[in-house]
PDB file of C-alpha atoms and ligand atoms in Angstrom:
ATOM      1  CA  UNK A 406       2.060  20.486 -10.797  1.00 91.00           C
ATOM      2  CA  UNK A 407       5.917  20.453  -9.626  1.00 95.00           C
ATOM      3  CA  UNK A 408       6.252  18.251  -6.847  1.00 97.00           C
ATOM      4  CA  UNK A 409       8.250  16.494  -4.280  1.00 97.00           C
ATOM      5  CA  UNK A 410       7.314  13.636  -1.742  1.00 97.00           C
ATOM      6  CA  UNK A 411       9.148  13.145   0.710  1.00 96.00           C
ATOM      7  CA  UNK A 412       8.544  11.087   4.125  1.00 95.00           C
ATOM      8  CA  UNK A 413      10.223   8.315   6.314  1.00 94.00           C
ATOM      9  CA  UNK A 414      10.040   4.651   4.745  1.00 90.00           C
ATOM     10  CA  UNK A 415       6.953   3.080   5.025  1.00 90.00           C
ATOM     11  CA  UNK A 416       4.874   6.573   5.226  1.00 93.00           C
ATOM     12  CA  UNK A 417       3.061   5.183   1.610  1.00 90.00           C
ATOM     13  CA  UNK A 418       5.046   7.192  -0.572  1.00 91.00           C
ATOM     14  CA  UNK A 419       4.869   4.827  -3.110  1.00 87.00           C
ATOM     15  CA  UNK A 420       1.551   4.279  -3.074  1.00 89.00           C
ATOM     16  CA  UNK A 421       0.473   7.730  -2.456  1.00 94.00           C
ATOM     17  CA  UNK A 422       2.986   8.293  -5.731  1.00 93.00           C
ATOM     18  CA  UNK A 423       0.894   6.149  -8.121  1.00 91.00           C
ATOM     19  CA  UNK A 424      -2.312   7.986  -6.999  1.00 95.00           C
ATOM     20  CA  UNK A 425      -0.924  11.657  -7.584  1.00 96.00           C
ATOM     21  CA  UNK A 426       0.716  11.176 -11.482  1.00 94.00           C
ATOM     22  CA  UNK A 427      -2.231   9.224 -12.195  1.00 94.00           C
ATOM     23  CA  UNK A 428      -4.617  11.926 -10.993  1.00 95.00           C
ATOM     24  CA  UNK A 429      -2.340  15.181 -12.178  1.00 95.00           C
ATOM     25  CA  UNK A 430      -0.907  12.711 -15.332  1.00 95.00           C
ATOM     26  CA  UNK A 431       2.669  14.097 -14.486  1.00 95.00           C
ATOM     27  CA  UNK A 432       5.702  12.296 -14.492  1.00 93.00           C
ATOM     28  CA  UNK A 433       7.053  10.092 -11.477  1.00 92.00           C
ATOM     29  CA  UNK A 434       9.963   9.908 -10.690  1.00 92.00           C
ATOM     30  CA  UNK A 435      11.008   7.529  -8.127  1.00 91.00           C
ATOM     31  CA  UNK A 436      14.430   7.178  -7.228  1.00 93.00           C
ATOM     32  CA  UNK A 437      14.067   3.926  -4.760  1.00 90.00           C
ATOM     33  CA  UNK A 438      12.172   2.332  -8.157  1.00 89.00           C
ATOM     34  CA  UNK A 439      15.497   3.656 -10.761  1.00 92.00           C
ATOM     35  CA  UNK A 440      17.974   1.762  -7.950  1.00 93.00           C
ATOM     36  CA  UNK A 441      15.816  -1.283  -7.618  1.00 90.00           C
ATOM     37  CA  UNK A 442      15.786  -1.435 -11.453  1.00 91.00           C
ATOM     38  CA  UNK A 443      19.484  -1.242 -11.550  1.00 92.00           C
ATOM     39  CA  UNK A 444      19.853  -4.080  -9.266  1.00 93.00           C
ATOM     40  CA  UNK A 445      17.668  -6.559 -10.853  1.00 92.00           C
ATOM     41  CA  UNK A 446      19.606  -5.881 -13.688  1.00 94.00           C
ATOM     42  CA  UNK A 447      22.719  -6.581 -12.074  1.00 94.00           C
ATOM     43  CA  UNK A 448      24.123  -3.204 -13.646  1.00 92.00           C
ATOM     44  CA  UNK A 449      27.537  -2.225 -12.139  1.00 92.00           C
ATOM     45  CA  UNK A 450      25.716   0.732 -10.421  1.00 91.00           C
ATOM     46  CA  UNK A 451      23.202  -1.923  -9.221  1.00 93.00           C
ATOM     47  CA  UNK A 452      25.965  -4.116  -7.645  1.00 94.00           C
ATOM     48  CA  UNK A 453      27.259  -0.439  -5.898  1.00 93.00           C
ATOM     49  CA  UNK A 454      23.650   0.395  -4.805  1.00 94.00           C
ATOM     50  CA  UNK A 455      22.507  -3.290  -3.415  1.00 93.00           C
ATOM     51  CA  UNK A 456      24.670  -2.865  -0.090  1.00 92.00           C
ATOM     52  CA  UNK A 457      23.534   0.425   1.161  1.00 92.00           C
ATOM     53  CA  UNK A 458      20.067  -0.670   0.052  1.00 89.00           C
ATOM     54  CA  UNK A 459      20.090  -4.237   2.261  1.00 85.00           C
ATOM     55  CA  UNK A 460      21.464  -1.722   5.013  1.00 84.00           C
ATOM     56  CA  UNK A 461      19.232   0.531   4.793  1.00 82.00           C
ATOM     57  CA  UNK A 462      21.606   3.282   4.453  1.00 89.00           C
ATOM     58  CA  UNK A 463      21.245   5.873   1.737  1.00 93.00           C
ATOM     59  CA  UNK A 464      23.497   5.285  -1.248  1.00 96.00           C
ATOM     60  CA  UNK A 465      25.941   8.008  -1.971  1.00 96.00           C
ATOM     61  CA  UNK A 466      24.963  10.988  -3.695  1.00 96.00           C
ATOM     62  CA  UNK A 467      27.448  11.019  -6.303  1.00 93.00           C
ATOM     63  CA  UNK A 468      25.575   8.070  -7.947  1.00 94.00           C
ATOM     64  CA  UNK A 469      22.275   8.657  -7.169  1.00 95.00           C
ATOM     65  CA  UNK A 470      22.723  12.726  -8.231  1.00 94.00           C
ATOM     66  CA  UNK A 471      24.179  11.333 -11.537  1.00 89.00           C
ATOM     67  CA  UNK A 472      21.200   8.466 -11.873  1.00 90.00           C
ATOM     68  CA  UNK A 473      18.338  10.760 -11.314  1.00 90.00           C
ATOM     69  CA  UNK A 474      19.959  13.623 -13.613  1.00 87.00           C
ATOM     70  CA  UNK A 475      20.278  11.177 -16.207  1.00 86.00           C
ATOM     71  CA  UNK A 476      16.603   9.896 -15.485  1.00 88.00           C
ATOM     72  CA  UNK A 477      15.152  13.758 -15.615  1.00 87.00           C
ATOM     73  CA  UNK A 478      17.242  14.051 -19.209  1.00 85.00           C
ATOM     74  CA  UNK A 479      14.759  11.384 -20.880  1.00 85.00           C
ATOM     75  CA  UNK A 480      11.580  12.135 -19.537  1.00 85.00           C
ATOM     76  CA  UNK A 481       8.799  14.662 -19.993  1.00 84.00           C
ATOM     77  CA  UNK A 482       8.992  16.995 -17.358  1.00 83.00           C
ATOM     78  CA  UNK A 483       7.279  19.848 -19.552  1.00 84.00           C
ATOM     79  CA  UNK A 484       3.679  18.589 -18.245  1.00 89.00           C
ATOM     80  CA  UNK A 485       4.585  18.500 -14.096  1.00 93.00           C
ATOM     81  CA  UNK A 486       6.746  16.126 -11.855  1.00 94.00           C
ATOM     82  CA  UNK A 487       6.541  14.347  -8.512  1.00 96.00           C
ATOM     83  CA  UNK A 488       9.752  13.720  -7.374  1.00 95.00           C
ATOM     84  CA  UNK A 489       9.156  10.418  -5.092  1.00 93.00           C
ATOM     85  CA  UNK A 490      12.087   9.754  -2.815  1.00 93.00           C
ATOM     86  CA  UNK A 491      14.262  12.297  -4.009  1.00 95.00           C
ATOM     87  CA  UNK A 492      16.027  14.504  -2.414  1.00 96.00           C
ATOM     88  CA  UNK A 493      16.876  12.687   0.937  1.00 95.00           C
ATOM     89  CA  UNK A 494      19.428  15.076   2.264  1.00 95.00           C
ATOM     90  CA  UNK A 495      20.548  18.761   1.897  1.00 93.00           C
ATOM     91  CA  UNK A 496      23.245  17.898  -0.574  1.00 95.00           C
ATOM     92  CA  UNK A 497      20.627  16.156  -3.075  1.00 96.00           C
ATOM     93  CA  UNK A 498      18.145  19.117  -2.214  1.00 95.00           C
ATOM     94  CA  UNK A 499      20.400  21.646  -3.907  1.00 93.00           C
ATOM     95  CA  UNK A 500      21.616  19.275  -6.555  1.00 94.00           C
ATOM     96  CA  UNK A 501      17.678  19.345  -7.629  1.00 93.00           C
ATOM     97  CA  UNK A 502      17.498  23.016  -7.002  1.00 92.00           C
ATOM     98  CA  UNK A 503      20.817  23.128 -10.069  1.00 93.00           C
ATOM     99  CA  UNK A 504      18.882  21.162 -12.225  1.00 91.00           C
ATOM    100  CA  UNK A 505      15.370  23.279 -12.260  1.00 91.00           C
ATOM    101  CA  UNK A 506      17.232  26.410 -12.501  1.00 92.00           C
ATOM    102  CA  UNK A 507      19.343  25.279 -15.405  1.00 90.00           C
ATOM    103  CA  UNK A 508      15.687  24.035 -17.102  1.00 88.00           C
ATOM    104  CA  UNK A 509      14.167  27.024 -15.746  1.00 90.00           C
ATOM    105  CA  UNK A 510      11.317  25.450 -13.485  1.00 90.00           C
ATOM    106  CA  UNK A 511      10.384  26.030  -9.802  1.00 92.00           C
ATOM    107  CA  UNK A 512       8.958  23.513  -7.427  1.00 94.00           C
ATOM    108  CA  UNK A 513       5.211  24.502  -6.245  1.00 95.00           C
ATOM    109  CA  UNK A 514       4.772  21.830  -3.006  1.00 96.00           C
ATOM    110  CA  UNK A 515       6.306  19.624  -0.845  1.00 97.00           C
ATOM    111  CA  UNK A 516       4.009  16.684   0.153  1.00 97.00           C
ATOM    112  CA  UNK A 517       5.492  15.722   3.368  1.00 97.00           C
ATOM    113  CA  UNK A 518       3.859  12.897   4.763  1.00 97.00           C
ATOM    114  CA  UNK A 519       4.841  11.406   8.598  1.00 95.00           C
ATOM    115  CA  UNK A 520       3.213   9.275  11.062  1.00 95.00           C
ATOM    116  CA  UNK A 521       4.247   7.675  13.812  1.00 95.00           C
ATOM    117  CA  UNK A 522       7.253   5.331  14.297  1.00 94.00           C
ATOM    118  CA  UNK A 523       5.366   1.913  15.765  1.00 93.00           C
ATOM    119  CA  UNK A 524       2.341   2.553  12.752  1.00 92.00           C
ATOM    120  CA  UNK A 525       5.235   2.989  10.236  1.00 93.00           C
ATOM    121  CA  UNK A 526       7.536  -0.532  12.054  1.00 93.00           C
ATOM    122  CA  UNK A 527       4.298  -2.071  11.931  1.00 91.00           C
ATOM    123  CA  UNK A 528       3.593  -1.550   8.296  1.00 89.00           C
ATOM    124  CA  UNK A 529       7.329  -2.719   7.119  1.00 90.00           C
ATOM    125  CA  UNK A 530       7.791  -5.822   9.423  1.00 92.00           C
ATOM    126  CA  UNK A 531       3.996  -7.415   8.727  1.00 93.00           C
ATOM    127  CA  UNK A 532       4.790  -6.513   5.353  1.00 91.00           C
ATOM    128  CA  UNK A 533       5.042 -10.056   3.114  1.00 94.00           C
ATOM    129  CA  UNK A 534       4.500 -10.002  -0.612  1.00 91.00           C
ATOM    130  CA  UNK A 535       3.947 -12.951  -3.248  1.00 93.00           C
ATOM    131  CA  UNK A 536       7.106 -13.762  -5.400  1.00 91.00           C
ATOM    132  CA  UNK A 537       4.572 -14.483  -7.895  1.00 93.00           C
ATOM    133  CA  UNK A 538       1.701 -12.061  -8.915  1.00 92.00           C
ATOM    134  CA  UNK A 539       3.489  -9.523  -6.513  1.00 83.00           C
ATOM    135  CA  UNK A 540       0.282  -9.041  -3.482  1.00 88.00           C
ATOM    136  CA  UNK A 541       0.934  -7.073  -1.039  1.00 87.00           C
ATOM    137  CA  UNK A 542      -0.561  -8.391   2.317  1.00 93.00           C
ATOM    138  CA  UNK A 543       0.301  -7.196   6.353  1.00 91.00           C
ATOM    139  CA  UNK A 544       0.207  -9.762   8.933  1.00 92.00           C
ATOM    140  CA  UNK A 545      -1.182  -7.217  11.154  1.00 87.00           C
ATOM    141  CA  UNK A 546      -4.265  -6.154   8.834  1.00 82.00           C
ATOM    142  CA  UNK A 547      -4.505  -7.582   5.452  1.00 87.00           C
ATOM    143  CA  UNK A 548      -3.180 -11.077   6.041  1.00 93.00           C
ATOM    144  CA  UNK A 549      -3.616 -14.312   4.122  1.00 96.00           C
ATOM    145  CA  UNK A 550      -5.875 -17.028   4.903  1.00 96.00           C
ATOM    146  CA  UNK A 551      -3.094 -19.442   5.323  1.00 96.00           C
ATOM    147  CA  UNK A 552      -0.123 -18.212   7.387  1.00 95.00           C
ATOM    148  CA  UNK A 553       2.735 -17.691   4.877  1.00 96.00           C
ATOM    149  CA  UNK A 554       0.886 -18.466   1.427  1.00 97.00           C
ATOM    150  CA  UNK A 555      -0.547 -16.653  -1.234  1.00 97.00           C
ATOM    151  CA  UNK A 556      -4.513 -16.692  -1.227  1.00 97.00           C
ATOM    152  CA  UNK A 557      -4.440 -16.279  -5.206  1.00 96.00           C
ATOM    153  CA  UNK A 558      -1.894 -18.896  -6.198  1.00 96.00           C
ATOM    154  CA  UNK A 559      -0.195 -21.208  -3.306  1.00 96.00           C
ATOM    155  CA  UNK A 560       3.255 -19.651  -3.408  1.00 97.00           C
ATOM    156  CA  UNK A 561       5.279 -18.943  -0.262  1.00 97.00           C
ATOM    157  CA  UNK A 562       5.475 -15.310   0.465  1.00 97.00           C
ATOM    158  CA  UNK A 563       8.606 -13.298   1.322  1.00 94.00           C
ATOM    159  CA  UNK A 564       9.502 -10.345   3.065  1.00 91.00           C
ATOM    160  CA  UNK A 565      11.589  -7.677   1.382  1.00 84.00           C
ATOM    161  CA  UNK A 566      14.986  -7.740   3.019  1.00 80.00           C
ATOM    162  CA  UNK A 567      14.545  -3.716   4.310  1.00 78.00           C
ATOM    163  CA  UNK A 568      11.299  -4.569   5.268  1.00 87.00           C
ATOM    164  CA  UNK A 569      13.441  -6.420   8.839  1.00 86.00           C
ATOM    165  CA  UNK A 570      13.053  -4.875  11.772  1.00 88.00           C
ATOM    166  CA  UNK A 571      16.922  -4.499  12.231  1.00 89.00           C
ATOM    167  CA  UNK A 572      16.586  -2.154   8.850  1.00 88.00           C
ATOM    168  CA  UNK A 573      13.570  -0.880   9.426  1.00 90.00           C
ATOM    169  CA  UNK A 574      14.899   1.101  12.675  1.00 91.00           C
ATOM    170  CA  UNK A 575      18.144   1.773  10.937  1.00 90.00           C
ATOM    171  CA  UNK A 576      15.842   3.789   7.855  1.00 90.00           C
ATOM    172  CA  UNK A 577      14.123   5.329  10.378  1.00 94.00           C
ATOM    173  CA  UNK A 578      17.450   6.660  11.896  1.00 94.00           C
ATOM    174  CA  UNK A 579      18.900   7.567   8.459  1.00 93.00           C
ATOM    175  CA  UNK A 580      15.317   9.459   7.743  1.00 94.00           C
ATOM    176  CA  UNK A 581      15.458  11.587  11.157  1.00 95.00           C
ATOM    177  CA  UNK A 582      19.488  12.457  10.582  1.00 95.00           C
ATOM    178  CA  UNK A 583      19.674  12.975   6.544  1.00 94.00           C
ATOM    179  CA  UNK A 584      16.053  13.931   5.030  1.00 94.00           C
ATOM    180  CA  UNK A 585      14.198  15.574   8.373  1.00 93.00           C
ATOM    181  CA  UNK A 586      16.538  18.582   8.145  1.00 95.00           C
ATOM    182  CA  UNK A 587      14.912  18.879   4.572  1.00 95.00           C
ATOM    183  CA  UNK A 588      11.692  19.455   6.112  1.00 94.00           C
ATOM    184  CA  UNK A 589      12.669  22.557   7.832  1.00 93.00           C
ATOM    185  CA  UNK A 590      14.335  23.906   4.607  1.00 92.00           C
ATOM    186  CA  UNK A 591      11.017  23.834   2.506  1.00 95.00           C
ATOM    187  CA  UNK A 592       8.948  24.161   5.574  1.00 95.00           C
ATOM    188  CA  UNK A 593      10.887  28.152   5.666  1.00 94.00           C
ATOM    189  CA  UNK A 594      11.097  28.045   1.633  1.00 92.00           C
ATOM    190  CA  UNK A 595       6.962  28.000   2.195  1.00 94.00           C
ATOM    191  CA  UNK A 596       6.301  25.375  -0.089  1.00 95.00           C
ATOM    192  CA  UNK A 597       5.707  22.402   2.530  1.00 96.00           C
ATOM    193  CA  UNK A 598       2.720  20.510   2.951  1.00 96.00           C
ATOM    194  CA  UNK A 599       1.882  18.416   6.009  1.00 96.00           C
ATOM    195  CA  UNK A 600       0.351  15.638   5.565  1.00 97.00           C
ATOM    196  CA  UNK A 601      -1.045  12.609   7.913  1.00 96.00           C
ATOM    197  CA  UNK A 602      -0.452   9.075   6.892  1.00 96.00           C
ATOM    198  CA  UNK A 603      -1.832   7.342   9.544  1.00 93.00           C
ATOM    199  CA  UNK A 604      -4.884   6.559   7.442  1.00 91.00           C
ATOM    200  CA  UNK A 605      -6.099   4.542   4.377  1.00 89.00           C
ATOM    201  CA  UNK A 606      -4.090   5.175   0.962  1.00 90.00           C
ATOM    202  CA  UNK A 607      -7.310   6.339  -0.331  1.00 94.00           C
ATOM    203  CA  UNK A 608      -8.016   9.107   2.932  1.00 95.00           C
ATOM    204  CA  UNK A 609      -4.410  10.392   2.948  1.00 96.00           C
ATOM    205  CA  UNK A 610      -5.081  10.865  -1.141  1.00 97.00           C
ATOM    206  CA  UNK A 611      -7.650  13.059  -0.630  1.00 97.00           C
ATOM    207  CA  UNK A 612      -5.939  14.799   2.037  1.00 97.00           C
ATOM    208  CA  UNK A 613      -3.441  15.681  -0.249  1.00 97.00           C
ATOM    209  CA  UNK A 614      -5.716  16.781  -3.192  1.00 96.00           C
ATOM    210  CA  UNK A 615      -7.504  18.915  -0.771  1.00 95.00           C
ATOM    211  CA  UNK A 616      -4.652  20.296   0.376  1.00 94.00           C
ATOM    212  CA  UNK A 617      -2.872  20.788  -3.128  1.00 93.00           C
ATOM    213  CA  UNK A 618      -6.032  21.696  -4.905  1.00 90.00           C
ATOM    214  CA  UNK A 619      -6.290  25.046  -2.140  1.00 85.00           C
ATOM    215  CA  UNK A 620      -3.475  25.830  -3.307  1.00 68.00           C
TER     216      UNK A 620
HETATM  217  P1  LIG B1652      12.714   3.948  -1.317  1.00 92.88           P
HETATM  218  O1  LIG B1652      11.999   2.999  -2.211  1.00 92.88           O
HETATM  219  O2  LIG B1652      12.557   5.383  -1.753  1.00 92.88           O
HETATM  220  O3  LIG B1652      12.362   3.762   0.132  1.00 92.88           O
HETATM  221  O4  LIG B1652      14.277   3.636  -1.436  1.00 92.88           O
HETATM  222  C1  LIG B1652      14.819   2.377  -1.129  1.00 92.88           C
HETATM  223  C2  LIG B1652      16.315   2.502  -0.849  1.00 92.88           C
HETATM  224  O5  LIG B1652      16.974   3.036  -2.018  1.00 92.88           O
HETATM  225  C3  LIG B1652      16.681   3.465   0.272  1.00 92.88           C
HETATM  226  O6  LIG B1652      16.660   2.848   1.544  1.00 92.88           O
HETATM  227  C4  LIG B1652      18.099   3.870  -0.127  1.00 92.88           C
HETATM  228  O7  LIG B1652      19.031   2.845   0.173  1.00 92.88           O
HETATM  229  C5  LIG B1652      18.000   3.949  -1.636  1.00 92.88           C
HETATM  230  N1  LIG B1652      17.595   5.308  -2.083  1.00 92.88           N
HETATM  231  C6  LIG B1652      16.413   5.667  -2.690  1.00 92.88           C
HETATM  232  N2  LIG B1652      16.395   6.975  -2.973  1.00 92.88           N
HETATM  233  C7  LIG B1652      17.572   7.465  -2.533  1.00 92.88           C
HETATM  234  C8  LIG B1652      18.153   8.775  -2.515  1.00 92.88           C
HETATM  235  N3  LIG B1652      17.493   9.841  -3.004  1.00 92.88           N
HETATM  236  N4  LIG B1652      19.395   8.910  -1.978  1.00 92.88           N
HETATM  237  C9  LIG B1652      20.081   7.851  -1.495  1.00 92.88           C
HETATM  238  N5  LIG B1652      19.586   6.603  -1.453  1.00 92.88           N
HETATM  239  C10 LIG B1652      18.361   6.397  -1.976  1.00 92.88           C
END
């Protein structure tokens, strides 16, 4: 399996991510997970990446072509891929297309999963997550049993500073102007999938499996 995931923020890329290598046991590669790395490390290309990140604008492609190539160099792509935020725009696309030519692989699907806007706002701004054992919880479904603490271990929670609403829209923007025009390219190229993520991780999973196991 050769694959690429792509969708606005918040569709459960992530998520849907960890389900696919697990299932396929190919690599993932996520390029939102390489930058965060980098800037809790407080690498140089960290410090570069933070801004756009807190913005909620892409970073540029220079670095990010560089980072993932470099990525891609040191791990096992031999037994399949899912590329998991990566490409975001036409530029990256290509960039991608350079490197699987030069190793002399071809992609086989595009998981493109969308939903709509308020489901995906909704998802990002209830969004709060414990500094300490890292759950997840959503104000608006999962939420804890005391307003603002952790159920497991008393800590305050937080909310990720691009999971504000302000940044949240902004993504959303970026995601229609940058990476939507890369739906139309593989939609023609014949390799996109469409997927609905309005559901449970575990329904949109087997969507996808059903869909990618067809063929
Ligand atoms: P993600 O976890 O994929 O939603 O990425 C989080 C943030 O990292 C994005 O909002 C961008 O600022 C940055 N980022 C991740 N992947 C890319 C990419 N392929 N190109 C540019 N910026 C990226």
């Amino acid at each position: 399996m050769r694959l690429v995931l792509i969708g606005p923020p918040n569709a459960g890329k992530g998520t849907q991510a960890r389900k696919i290598e697990a299932h396929y046991d190919i690599a993932h590669v996520s390029s939102g997970d390489i930058l965060r790395k980098h800037v809790a490390d407080a690498t140089v290309l960290g410090q570069r990446a933070q801004g756009y990140m807190d913005r909620g604008e892409l970073v540029p492609d220079d670095l990010i072509i560089d980072l993932v190539n470099d990525t891609l160099e040191s791990t096992d792509i031999e037994k399949g891929f899912l590329f998991d935020g990566y490409p975001r725009n036409p530029v990256q696309a290509e960039a991608l297309d350079d490197f699987l030519l030069e190793k002399g692989v071809t992609l086989d699907k595009v998981i493109y999963l969308h939903t709509d806007d308020d489901v995906l706002i909704r998802r990002a701004t209830g969004r709060r997550i414990c500094p300490i054992c890292s759950t997840v919880y959503n104000i608006f479904g999962f939420a804890p049993k005391v307003e603002g603490v952790c159920d497991r271990d008393g800590a305050q929670l937080i909310q990720r500073s691009d999971d504000k609403e302000e940044t949240v829209k902004r993504r959303l923007e970026i995601f229609e102007e940058q990476t939507a025009p890369l739906v139309e390219f593989y939609e023609l190229a014949g390799l996109l999938l469409h997927i609905d993520a309005s559901g449970t991780p575990d329904d949109v999973f087997d969507a996808v499996i059903s869909e990618l196991d067809q063929g």
